[in-house]
Coordinates of C-alpha atoms in Angstrom, one line a residue:
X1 CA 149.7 61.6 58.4
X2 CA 152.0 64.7 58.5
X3 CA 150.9 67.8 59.0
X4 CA 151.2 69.5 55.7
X5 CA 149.0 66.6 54.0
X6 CA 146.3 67.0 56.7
X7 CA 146.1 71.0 55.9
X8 CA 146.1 70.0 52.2
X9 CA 143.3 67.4 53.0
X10 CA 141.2 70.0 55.2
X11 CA 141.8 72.5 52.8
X12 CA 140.7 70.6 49.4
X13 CA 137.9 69.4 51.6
X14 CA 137.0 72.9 52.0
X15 CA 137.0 73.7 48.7
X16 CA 135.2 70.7 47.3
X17 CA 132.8 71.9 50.3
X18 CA 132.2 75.4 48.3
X19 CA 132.3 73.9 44.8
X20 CA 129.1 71.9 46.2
X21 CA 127.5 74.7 47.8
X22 CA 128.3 76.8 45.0
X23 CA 126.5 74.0 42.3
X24 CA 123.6 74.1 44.2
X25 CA 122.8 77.9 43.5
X26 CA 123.0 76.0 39.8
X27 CA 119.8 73.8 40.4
X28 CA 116.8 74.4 38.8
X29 CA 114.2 75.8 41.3
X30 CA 111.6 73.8 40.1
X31 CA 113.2 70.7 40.9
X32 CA 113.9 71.9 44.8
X33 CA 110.0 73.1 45.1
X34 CA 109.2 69.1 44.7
X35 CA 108.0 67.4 47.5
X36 CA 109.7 64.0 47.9
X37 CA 113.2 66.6 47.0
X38 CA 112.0 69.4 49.6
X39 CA 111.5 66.0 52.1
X40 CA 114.5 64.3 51.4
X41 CA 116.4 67.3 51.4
X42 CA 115.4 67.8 55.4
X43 CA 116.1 63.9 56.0
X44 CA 119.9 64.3 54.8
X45 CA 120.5 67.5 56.9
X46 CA 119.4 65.7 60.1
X47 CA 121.2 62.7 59.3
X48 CA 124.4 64.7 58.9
X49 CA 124.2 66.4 62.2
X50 CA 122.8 62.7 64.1
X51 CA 126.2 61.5 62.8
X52 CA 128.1 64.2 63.6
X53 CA 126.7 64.3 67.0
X54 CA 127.2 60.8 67.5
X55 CA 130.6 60.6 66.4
X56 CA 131.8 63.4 68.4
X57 CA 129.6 61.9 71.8
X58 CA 131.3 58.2 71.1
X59 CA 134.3 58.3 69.4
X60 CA 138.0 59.1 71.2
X61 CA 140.7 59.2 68.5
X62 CA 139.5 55.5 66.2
X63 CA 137.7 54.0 69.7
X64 CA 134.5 54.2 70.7
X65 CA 134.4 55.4 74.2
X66 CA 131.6 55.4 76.6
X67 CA 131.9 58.4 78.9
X68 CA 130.5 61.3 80.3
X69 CA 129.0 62.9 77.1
X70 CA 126.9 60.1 76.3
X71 CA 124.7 60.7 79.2
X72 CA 125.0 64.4 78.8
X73 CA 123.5 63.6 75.3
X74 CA 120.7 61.2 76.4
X75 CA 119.8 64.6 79.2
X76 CA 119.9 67.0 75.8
X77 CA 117.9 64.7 73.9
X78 CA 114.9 64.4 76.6
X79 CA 115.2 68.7 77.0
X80 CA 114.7 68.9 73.6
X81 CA 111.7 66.1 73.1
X82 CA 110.5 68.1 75.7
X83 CA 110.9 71.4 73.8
X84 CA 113.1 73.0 76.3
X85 CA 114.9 76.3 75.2
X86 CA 117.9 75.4 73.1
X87 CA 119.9 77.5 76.1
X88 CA 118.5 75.3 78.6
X89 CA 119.4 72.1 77.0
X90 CA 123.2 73.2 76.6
X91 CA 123.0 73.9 80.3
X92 CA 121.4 70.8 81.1
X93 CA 124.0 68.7 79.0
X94 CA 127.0 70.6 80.2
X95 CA 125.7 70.3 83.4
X96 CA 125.3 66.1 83.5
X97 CA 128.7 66.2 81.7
X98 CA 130.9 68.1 84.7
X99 CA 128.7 66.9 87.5
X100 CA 129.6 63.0 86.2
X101 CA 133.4 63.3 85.5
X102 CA 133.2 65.5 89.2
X103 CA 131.9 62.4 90.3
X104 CA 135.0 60.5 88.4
X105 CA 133.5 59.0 85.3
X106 CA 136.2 59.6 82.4

């Protein structure tokens, strides 16, 4: 891909981004005060970011890569089942993440 068709695919993403955001000022309030809506509303956001964690923990490029940040992320996700302070679980994973590629793990 060249790079004037990836800064017109990043920037029509964008925009299709804002369109969306900019609809959803458009929705009836009534039908975000629902319950299974309000619920499934939550569900997507935390999907999102799972898979945007995940992809940028295990992904290199189109491989899937096993190194340093997956443990770093397995150490953030016990801080934070443990209700750590967000700062502390950034310093935790950043942490695991030097101290194993100091130790040579790529």
């Amino acid at each position: 891909m060249s790079d004037a068709a990836l800064w017109v695919a990043v920037v029509g993403a964008g925009l299709v981004c804002l369109g969306i955001k900019l609809v959803g000022h458009l929705v009836p309030e009534h039908w975000l005060a629902q319950p299974r809506v309000a619920r499934t509303a939550a569900l997507v956001t935390v999907a999102l970011l799972s898979a945007l964690v995940a992809v940028q923990a295990a992904t290199s490029g189109r491989d899937l890569v096993v190194d340093a940040r997956l443990p770093a992320l397995a150490v953030a996700a016990v801080a934070l089942a443990l209700r750590a302070p967000f700062v502390l679980v950034v310093v935790l994973a950043a942490g695991t993440a030097a101290l194993l590629r100091a130790l040579g793990m790529p």
